[in-house]
Protein backbone atom coordinates (compact mmCIF):
# COMPACT_ATOMS: atom_id res chain seq x y z
CA MET A 1 -14.09 0.54 19.65
CA ILE A 2 -15.67 4.00 19.48
CA VAL A 3 -13.76 6.62 21.45
CA VAL A 4 -15.26 9.97 22.44
CA ALA A 5 -12.49 12.54 22.91
CA THR A 6 -13.63 16.12 23.29
CA SER A 7 -13.46 19.07 25.65
CA ASP A 8 -16.75 20.42 24.30
CA PHE A 9 -19.36 19.64 26.96
CA GLU A 10 -22.31 19.86 24.56
CA VAL A 11 -20.68 17.47 22.09
CA TYR A 12 -19.67 15.10 24.90
CA HIS A 13 -23.11 15.11 26.51
CA GLY A 14 -25.02 14.66 23.23
CA VAL A 15 -22.80 11.93 21.77
CA VAL A 16 -22.48 9.94 24.99
CA ASN A 17 -26.22 10.00 25.62
CA GLU A 18 -26.88 8.92 22.04
CA LEU A 19 -24.41 6.05 22.29
CA ARG A 20 -25.93 4.91 25.59
CA GLU A 21 -29.43 4.95 24.12
CA ARG A 22 -28.18 2.71 21.30
CA GLY A 23 -26.61 0.26 23.75
CA THR A 24 -23.24 0.81 22.09
CA THR A 25 -19.89 -0.09 23.63
CA PHE A 26 -17.61 2.95 23.76
CA THR A 27 -15.08 4.72 25.94
CA THR A 28 -14.14 8.32 26.64
CA VAL A 29 -10.72 9.96 26.99
CA GLU A 30 -9.33 13.45 27.31
CA PRO A 31 -8.43 14.91 23.91
CA ASP A 32 -4.69 14.98 24.74
CA ALA A 33 -4.62 11.44 26.17
CA GLU A 34 -3.28 8.37 24.37
CA LEU A 35 -5.97 6.50 22.49
CA PRO A 36 -6.85 2.99 23.71
CA ASP A 37 -5.75 -0.06 21.75
CA HIS A 38 -8.23 -1.21 19.10
CA THR A 39 -9.65 2.29 18.59
CA ASP A 40 -11.66 2.15 15.34
CA VAL A 41 -13.03 5.68 15.25
CA VAL A 42 -12.81 8.88 17.31
CA VAL A 43 -15.74 11.25 17.82
CA THR A 44 -14.68 14.76 18.76
CA GLY A 45 -15.59 18.44 18.42
CA ASP A 46 -14.35 21.21 16.14
CA ALA A 47 -11.52 22.20 18.47
CA HIS A 48 -9.77 18.81 18.09
CA ALA A 49 -10.80 17.91 14.53
CA ASP A 50 -7.17 17.59 13.36
CA ASP A 51 -5.68 15.92 16.44
CA PHE A 52 -6.26 12.26 15.57
CA ALA A 53 -4.60 11.69 12.20
CA SER A 54 -3.88 8.02 12.90
CA VAL A 55 -7.54 6.92 13.07
CA PRO A 56 -10.80 7.86 11.33
CA THR A 57 -12.22 10.96 13.00
CA ILE A 58 -15.81 12.21 13.09
CA VAL A 59 -16.47 15.81 14.08
CA ALA A 60 -19.81 16.01 15.87
CA ASP A 61 -22.24 18.89 15.62
CA PRO A 62 -23.48 19.63 19.16
CA ASP A 63 -26.94 20.27 17.71
CA ASP A 64 -27.03 16.94 15.87
CA PRO A 65 -25.15 14.24 17.80
CA ARG A 66 -27.23 11.45 16.24
CA ARG A 67 -25.63 11.95 12.84
CA ALA A 68 -22.13 11.65 14.29
CA VAL A 69 -23.12 8.44 16.08
CA ASP A 70 -24.63 7.06 12.85
CA GLN A 71 -21.32 7.71 11.10
CA ALA A 72 -19.31 6.17 13.92
CA LEU A 73 -21.41 3.01 13.94
CA ALA A 74 -21.10 2.72 10.16
CA ALA A 75 -17.30 2.99 10.47
CA VAL A 76 -17.15 0.32 13.18
CA ARG A 77 -19.43 -2.08 11.32
CA GLY A 78 -17.80 -1.56 7.95
CA ASP A 79 -21.10 -0.58 6.32
CA GLY A 80 -19.36 1.73 3.86
CA GLY A 81 -21.40 4.75 4.88
CA ARG A 82 -24.00 4.36 2.09
CA THR A 83 -27.31 5.82 3.18
CA VAL A 84 -30.55 4.41 1.78
CA ILE A 85 -33.88 5.93 2.79
CA GLY A 86 -36.92 3.73 2.35
CA VAL A 87 -40.40 5.27 2.18
CA ASP A 88 -43.75 3.55 2.47
CA PRO A 89 -46.00 6.28 1.02
CA GLY A 90 -49.43 7.22 2.35
CA ARG A 91 -51.15 9.95 4.34
CA LYS A 92 -48.53 9.36 7.06
CA PRO A 93 -45.54 7.78 5.29
CA GLY A 94 -43.24 5.41 7.10
CA ILE A 95 -39.60 6.42 6.61
CA ALA A 96 -36.57 4.26 7.45
CA VAL A 97 -32.93 5.36 7.18
CA LEU A 98 -30.37 2.60 6.66
CA THR A 99 -26.60 2.79 6.70
CA GLY A 100 -25.50 -0.40 5.05
CA GLU A 101 -27.76 -3.05 6.58
CA THR A 102 -28.25 -1.14 9.83
CA VAL A 103 -31.41 0.85 10.52
CA VAL A 104 -30.16 4.09 12.07
CA ALA A 105 -33.41 6.09 12.18
CA ALA A 106 -37.13 5.71 11.60
CA PHE A 107 -40.02 8.16 11.32
CA GLN A 108 -43.73 8.33 10.61
CA VAL A 109 -44.89 11.85 9.79
CA PRO A 110 -47.74 13.56 7.92
CA LEU A 111 -47.29 13.62 4.15
CA GLY A 112 -46.69 17.37 4.18
CA ASP A 113 -43.63 16.92 6.43
CA ALA A 114 -42.14 13.87 4.70
CA VAL A 115 -40.03 15.66 2.06
CA ASP A 116 -38.34 17.82 4.71
CA VAL A 117 -37.51 14.74 6.80
CA ILE A 118 -36.14 12.82 3.81
CA GLN A 119 -34.04 15.71 2.55
CA ARG A 120 -32.67 16.39 6.04
CA GLU A 121 -31.59 12.76 6.41
CA ALA A 122 -30.04 12.71 2.94
CA ALA A 123 -28.34 16.12 3.19
CA GLU A 124 -24.96 15.08 4.59
CA ALA A 125 -24.89 11.47 3.44
CA PRO A 126 -22.48 10.34 0.70
CA ALA A 127 -24.41 9.36 -2.46
CA PRO A 128 -27.78 8.73 -0.73
CA ILE A 129 -30.61 6.84 -2.40
CA VAL A 130 -34.32 7.31 -1.66
CA ARG A 131 -36.46 4.26 -2.43
CA ILE A 132 -40.22 4.85 -2.52
CA GLY A 133 -42.81 2.08 -2.66
CA ASP A 134 -45.15 2.06 -5.66
CA GLY A 135 -48.34 1.79 -3.59
CA SER A 136 -50.45 4.81 -2.57
CA ARG A 137 -49.87 6.18 -6.07
CA LEU A 138 -50.94 9.77 -5.50
CA GLU A 139 -48.92 10.28 -2.32
CA GLY A 140 -45.89 8.53 -3.82
CA ALA A 141 -46.06 10.66 -6.97
CA LYS A 142 -46.11 13.84 -4.87
CA LEU A 143 -43.03 12.74 -2.93
CA ILE A 144 -41.14 11.89 -6.12
CA THR A 145 -42.05 15.23 -7.68
CA ASP A 146 -41.09 17.27 -4.61
CA LEU A 147 -37.75 15.59 -3.82
CA GLU A 148 -34.75 17.40 -5.28
CA ASP A 149 -31.00 16.76 -5.58
CA VAL A 150 -31.24 13.11 -4.57
CA GLN A 151 -31.49 9.85 -6.51
CA VAL A 152 -35.00 8.41 -6.24
CA GLU A 153 -35.98 4.84 -7.09
CA LEU A 154 -39.53 3.51 -7.43
CA VAL A 155 -39.76 0.09 -5.80
CA ASP A 156 -42.29 -2.72 -6.19
CA GLU A 157 -43.55 -2.87 -2.62
CA THR A 158 -45.41 -6.16 -2.99
CA GLY A 159 -44.91 -8.19 0.17
CA THR A 160 -43.00 -5.51 2.08
CA THR A 161 -45.59 -5.06 4.85
CA PRO A 162 -44.86 -7.70 7.51
CA TYR A 163 -47.27 -9.58 9.72
CA LEU A 164 -47.74 -7.62 12.94
CA GLY A 165 -48.13 -9.54 16.16
CA THR A 166 -49.67 -8.43 19.43
CA GLY A 167 -48.46 -5.05 20.67
CA THR A 168 -47.00 -3.89 17.34
CA ARG A 169 -49.89 -1.76 16.13
CA GLY A 170 -48.72 1.27 14.18
CA MET A 171 -45.34 -0.20 13.23
CA GLY A 172 -46.36 -1.62 9.85
CA ASP A 173 -45.55 1.42 7.71
CA VAL A 174 -42.11 1.88 9.24
CA LEU A 175 -41.23 -1.81 8.93
CA ALA A 176 -42.44 -1.76 5.33
CA ALA A 177 -40.14 1.23 4.73
CA VAL A 178 -37.20 -0.84 6.02
CA ASN A 179 -38.01 -3.61 3.55
CA ILE A 180 -38.48 -1.09 0.72
CA ALA A 181 -35.05 0.39 1.45
CA ARG A 182 -33.50 -3.04 0.90
CA LEU A 183 -35.01 -3.53 -2.57
CA GLU A 184 -33.56 -2.08 -5.75
CA GLY A 185 -35.99 -0.11 -7.89
CA GLU A 186 -36.23 1.92 -11.07
CA VAL A 187 -34.62 5.36 -11.07
CA VAL A 188 -37.30 8.02 -11.64
CA ASP A 189 -37.48 11.82 -11.87
CA ALA A 190 -41.27 12.10 -11.75
CA ARG A 191 -44.34 9.91 -11.77
CA ASP A 192 -47.22 11.15 -13.89
CA ILE A 193 -50.43 9.30 -13.16
CA GLU A 194 -54.06 9.71 -14.09
CA PRO A 195 -56.12 9.49 -10.89
CA THR A 196 -58.89 6.92 -10.91
CA GLU A 197 -62.46 7.78 -10.04
CA GLY A 198 -61.97 5.99 -6.75
CA GLU A 199 -58.89 8.05 -5.89
CA LEU A 200 -60.70 11.28 -6.76
CA GLN A 201 -63.62 10.24 -4.57
CA VAL A 202 -61.24 9.59 -1.67
CA ILE A 203 -59.88 13.15 -2.05
CA LYS A 204 -63.40 14.56 -2.13
CA ASP A 205 -64.35 12.56 0.96
CA ARG A 206 -61.27 13.82 2.81
CA SER A 207 -62.10 17.39 1.83
CA ARG A 208 -65.60 16.96 3.27
CA GLU A 209 -64.11 15.63 6.52
CA GLN A 210 -61.80 18.66 6.77
CA SER A 211 -64.39 21.22 5.72
CA GLU A 212 -66.05 23.29 8.43
CA GLU A 213 -69.13 23.53 6.20
CA ASN A 214 -69.22 19.76 5.49
CA ARG A 215 -68.74 20.53 1.79
CA ALA A 216 -66.64 18.50 -0.63
CA ILE A 217 -64.48 20.07 -3.34
CA ASP A 218 -65.42 19.53 -6.98
CA GLU A 219 -63.65 17.20 -9.43
CA VAL A 220 -61.49 19.94 -10.98
CA LEU A 221 -60.01 20.83 -7.61
CA ALA A 222 -59.74 17.15 -6.66
CA ARG A 223 -57.63 16.57 -9.78
CA ARG A 224 -55.34 19.44 -8.82
CA VAL A 225 -54.93 17.91 -5.37
CA ALA A 226 -54.16 14.55 -6.97
CA ALA A 227 -51.50 16.20 -9.14
CA GLY A 228 -49.87 17.77 -6.09
CA GLU A 229 -50.69 21.32 -7.19
CA LEU A 230 -52.84 21.98 -4.11
CA THR A 231 -53.25 20.62 -0.63
CA ILE A 232 -56.78 19.77 0.47
CA ASP A 233 -56.83 22.88 2.68
CA GLU A 234 -55.81 25.06 -0.28
CA ALA A 235 -58.45 23.42 -2.47
CA LEU A 236 -61.10 24.05 0.19
CA ALA A 237 -60.08 27.71 0.34
CA GLU A 238 -60.47 28.04 -3.44
CA HIS A 239 -63.78 26.20 -3.26
CA ARG A 240 -65.05 28.66 -0.64
CA ASP A 241 -63.82 31.66 -2.66
CA ASP A 242 -65.57 30.38 -5.78
CA GLY A 243 -68.75 29.83 -3.80
CA ASP A 244 -68.60 33.34 -2.33
CA GLY A 245 -68.08 34.82 -5.77
CA ASN A 246 -71.02 32.96 -7.21
CA THR A 247 -73.21 34.08 -4.34
CA ALA A 248 -72.23 37.73 -4.84
CA GLU A 249 -73.02 37.55 -8.55
CA SER A 250 -76.44 36.05 -7.83
CA GLY A 251 -77.20 38.85 -5.39
CA THR A 252 -76.28 41.53 -7.95
CA GLU A 253 -78.50 40.01 -10.61
CA ASP A 254 -81.46 39.89 -8.22
């Protein structure tokens, strides 16, 4: 049984709403009341953090009630609190956060936002692991390179994308991330890869799509994008600057 015992309205409101959205059985009591029988964990605020020595206590942040509820559910289910974050890399990676065998959060965000999401989810977890699928090599390599202070494993993602039935469009990357999180991989610090001609062409094509002048970046800049040194927008800016410089030189010579 999860018991919410707090006089902090913001903590109470946030935690109770989060528990209700999860369909979780819980009860609430005043902080100075006797705890119900079979209480497994108490969720409270800072003011009563030391009042429940007889049972596991979770102090909720009013600005982040979800994390407290994740911890409470892990305590009730006996999941051990181990957080594993699975990532299906791509232009919009699927990200799944598991505590034990339970999926506690899922995201799909642009590649540029993925590292912030992963690091935020791992920040307060005990001994978190990030498991990244080995597909989408360039995007995966960038994530591995940019992630800091967390154990990263590279996982063979063969067969992790499930069949999607009617009405499940758009869920594939997130469900693949769940499966990736459940597979052990090889611990890595970085992933150095040589981009193929096809991968470089994809980067050039994307740069043309994003360019206001319908111009693609050259191979040198495409390689820097592939290595994670530049975003496509930054490469386009350099490409424009180079073009302007060349034009100015031509005008001087004339």
